[in-house]
Short mmCIF file of C-alpha atoms in Angstrom, two decimals:
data_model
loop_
_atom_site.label_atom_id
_atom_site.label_comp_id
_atom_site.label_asym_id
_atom_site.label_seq_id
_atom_site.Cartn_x
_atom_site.Cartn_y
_atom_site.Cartn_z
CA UNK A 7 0.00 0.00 0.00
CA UNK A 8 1.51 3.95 -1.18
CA UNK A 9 2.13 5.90 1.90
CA UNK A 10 -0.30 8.71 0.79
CA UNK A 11 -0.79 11.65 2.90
CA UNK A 12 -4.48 13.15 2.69
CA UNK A 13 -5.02 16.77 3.14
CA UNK A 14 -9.38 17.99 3.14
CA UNK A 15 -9.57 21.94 3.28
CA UNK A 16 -12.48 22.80 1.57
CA UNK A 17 -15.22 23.59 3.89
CA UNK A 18 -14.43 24.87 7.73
CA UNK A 19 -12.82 21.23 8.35
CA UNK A 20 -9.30 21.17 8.47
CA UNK A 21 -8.46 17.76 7.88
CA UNK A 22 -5.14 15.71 7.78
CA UNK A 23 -5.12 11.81 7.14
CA UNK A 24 -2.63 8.94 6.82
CA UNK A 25 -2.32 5.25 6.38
CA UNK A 26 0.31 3.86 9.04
CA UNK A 27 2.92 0.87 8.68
CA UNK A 28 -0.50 -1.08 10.20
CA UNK A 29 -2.50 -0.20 7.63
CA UNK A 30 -5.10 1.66 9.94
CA UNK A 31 -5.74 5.73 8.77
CA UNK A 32 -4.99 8.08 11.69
CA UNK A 33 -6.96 11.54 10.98
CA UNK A 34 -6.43 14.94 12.85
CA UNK A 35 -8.84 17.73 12.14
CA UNK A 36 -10.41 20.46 13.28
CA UNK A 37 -14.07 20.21 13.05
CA UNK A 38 -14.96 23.24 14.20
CA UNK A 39 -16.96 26.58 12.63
CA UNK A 40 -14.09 28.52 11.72
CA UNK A 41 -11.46 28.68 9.30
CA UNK A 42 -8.16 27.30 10.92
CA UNK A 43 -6.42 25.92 8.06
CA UNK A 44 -3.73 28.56 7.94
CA UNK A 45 -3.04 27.98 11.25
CA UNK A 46 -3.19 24.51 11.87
CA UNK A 47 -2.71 22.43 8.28
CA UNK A 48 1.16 21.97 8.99
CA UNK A 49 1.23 21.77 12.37
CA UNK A 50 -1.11 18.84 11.72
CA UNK A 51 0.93 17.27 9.03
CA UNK A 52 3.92 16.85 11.53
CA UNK A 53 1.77 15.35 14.25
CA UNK A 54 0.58 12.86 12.39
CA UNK A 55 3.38 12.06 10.66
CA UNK A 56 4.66 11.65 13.80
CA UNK A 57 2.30 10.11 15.25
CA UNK A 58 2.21 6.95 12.19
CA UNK A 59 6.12 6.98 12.62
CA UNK A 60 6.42 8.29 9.81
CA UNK A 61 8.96 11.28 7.91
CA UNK A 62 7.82 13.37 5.14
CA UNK A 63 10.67 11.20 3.24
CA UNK A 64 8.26 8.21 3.60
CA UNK A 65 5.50 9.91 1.80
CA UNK A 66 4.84 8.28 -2.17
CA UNK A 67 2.13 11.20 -2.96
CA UNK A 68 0.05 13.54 -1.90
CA UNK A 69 -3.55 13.68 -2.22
CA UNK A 70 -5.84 16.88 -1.85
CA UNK A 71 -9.29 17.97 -1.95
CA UNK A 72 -10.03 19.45 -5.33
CA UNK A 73 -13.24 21.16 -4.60
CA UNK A 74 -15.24 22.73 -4.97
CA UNK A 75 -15.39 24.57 -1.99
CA UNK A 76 -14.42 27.69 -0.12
CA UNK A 77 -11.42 29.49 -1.67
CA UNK A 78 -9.29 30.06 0.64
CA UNK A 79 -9.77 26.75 2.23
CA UNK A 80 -8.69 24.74 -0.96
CA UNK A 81 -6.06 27.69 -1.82
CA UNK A 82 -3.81 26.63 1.44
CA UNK A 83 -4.63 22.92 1.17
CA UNK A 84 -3.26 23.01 -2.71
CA UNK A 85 -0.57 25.12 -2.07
CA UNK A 86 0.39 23.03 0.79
CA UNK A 87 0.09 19.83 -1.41
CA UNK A 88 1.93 21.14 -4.44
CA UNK A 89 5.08 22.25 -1.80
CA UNK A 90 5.53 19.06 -0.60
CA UNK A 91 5.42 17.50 -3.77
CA UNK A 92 7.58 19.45 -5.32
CA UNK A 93 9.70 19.35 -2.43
CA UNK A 94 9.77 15.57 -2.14
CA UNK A 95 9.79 14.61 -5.65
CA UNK A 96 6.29 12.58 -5.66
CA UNK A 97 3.11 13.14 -7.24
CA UNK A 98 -0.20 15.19 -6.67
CA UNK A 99 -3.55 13.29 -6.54
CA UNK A 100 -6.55 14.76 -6.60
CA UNK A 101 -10.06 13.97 -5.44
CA UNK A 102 -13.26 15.66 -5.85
CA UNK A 103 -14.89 17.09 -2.57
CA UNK A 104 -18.39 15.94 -3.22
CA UNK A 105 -17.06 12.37 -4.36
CA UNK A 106 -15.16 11.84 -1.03
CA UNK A 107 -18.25 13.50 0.82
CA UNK A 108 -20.35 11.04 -0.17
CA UNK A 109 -18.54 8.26 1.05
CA UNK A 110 -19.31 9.02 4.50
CA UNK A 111 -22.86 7.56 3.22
CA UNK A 112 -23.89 3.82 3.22
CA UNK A 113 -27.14 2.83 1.99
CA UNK A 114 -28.32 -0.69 -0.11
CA UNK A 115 -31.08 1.23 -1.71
CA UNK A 116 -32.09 4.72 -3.06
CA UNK A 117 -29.36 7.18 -4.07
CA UNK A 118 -26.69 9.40 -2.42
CA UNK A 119 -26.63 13.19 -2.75
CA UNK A 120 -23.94 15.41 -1.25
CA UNK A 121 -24.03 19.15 -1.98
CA UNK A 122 -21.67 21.76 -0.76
CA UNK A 123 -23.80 25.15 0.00
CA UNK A 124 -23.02 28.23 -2.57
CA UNK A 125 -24.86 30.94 -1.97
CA UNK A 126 -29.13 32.16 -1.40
CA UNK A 127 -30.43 28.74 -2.54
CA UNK A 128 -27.58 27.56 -4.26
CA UNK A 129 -25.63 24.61 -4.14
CA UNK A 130 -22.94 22.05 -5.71
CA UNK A 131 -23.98 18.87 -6.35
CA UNK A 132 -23.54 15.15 -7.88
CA UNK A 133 -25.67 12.38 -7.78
CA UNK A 134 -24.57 8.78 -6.85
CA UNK A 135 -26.37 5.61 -6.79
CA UNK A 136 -26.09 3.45 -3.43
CA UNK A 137 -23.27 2.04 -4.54
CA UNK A 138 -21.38 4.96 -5.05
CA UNK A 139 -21.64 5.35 -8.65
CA UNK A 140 -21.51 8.53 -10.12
CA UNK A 141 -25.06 9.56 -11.89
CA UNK A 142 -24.70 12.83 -12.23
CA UNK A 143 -21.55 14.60 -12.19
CA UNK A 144 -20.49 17.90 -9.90
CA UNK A 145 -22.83 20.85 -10.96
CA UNK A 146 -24.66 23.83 -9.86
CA UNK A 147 -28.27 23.54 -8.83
CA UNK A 148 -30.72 25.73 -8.22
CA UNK A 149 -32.92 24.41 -4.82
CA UNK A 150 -36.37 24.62 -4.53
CA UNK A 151 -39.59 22.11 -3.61
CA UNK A 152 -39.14 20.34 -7.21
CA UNK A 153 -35.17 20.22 -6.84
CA UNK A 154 -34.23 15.54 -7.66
CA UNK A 155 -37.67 15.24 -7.81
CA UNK A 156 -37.24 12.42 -10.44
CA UNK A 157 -34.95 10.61 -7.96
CA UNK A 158 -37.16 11.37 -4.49
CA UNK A 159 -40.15 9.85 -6.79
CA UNK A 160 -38.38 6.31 -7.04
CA UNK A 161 -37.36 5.82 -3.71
CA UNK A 162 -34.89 7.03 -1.02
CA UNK A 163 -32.67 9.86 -1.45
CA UNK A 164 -29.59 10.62 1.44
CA UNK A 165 -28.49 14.18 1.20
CA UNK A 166 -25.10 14.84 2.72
CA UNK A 167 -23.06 18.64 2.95
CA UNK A 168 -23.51 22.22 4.11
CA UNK A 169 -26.43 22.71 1.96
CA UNK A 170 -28.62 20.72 4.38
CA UNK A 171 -30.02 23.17 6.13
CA UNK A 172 -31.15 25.22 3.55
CA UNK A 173 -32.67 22.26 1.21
CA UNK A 174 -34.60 20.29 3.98
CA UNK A 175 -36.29 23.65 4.66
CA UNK A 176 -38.10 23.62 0.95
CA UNK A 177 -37.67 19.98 0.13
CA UNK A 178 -40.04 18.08 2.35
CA UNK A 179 -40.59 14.79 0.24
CA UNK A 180 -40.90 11.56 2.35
CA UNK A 181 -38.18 9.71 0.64
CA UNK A 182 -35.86 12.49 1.41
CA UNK A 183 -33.31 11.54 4.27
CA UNK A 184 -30.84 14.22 5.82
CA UNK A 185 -27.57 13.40 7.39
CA UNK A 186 -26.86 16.86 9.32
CA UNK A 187 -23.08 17.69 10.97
CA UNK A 188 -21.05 16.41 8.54
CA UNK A 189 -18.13 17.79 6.77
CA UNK A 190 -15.68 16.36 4.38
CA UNK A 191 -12.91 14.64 6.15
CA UNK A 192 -9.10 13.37 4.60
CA UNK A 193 -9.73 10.23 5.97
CA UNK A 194 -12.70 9.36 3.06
CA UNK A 195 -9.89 10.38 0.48
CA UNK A 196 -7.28 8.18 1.36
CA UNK A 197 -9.27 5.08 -0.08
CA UNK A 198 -10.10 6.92 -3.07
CA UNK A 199 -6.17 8.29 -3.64
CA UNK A 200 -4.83 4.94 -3.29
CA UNK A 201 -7.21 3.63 -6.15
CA UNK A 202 -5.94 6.78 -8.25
CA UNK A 203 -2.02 6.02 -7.12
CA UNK A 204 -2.71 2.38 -8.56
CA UNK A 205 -3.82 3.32 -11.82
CA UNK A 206 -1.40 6.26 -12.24
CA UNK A 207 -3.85 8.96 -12.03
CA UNK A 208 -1.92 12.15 -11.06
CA UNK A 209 -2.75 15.84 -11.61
CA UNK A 210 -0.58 18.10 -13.19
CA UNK A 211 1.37 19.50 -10.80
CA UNK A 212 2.30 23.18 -12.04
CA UNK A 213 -1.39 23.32 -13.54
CA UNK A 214 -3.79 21.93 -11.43
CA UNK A 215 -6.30 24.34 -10.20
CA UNK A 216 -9.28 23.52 -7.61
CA UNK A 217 -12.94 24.02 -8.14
CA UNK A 218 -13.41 27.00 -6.01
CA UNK A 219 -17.45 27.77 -5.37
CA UNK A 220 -18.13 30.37 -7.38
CA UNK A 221 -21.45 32.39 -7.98
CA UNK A 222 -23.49 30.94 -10.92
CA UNK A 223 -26.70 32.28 -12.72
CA UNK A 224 -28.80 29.87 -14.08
CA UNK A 225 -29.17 28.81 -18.30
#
């Protein structure tokens, strides 16, 4: 198994993740309401590296959050991921926020939803099956009463993200399910890096820019 070192900074979660020589992930994060990422990112790369016995020598790549999400947030976790691998010689992987999210779901029915909050009733989303399969890829959405009203009419639909609040408020469907308190977290990407690591997926590491929320006005 790659020694991959997971780094989730695009909501108010700073999260840091790693796979140790037992092959169990040790996480650190901050799971609080504010923005600490400047503060704490690095000092939470060197505790758990630390704490997994491990040196930044040890590392094969570096995976990161790719968004979308707040700017700032993904602007210090990238810049964070491309130093190290520049520094260290290894590569950049990157993972979608909303695909990781959505990992934090299980279900044997229905479909998954995660959505990352934009702005007034706007959102990010994807749709997955219950199996994890992408449906729908990342995209904007408009929320209202009628917002996956094709899905909520077949049979359960688990909404996950920061958009929660604001969708269960409109969207009161009886197939809708909402997991509340939850933020993405490094340790769902390490899973999804080390498939990428296997199959050679890496980013471009000068190039590779994040999907920073942005304000969008609809077609």
């Amino acid at each position: 198994m790659a020694v991959i070192l997971a780094l989730e900074t695009a909501t108010t979660n700073c999260s840091v993740a790693v796979v140790d020589s037992k092959g169990e992930v040790l996480v650190k994060e901050d799971y609080g309401s504010k923005y600490s990422h400047g503060e704490k990112l690095h000092v939470y790369i060197d505790e758990i590296l630390k704490e997994a016995g491990l040196t930044q020598n040890d590392l094969d790549a570096i995976a990161v959050s790719a968004g979308p999400g707040s700017y700032t947030g993904l602007r210090i976790g990238v810049s964070a991921a491309k130093g190290l691998c520049f520094a260290l010689d290894i590569p950049l992987i990157t993972v979608g926020t909303l695909e990781s999210l959505v990992r934090q779901l299980s279900a044997d029915q229905g479909y998954l939803i995660p959505m990352l909050d934009a702005r007034r009733m706007e959102a990010y989303t994807a749709v997955y099956d219950h199996s994890h399969q992408e449906l729908v890829p990342m995209q904007p959405q408009i929320l209202d009463a009628e917002s996956f009203s094709d899905y909520l009419s077949k049979g359960p639909v688990t909404f996950i993200g920061t958009a929660n609040e604001k969708f269960s408020e409109v969207c009161t469907h009886e197939n809708a399910r909402f997991v509340n308190e939850k933020l993405p977290s490094a340790k769902e990407l390490i899973a999804l890096a080390q498939a990428k690591y296997e199959a050679g997926d890496f980013a471009d590491l000068a190039y590779f820019e994040p999907d920073y929320l942005k304000a969008f006005q609809p077609g």
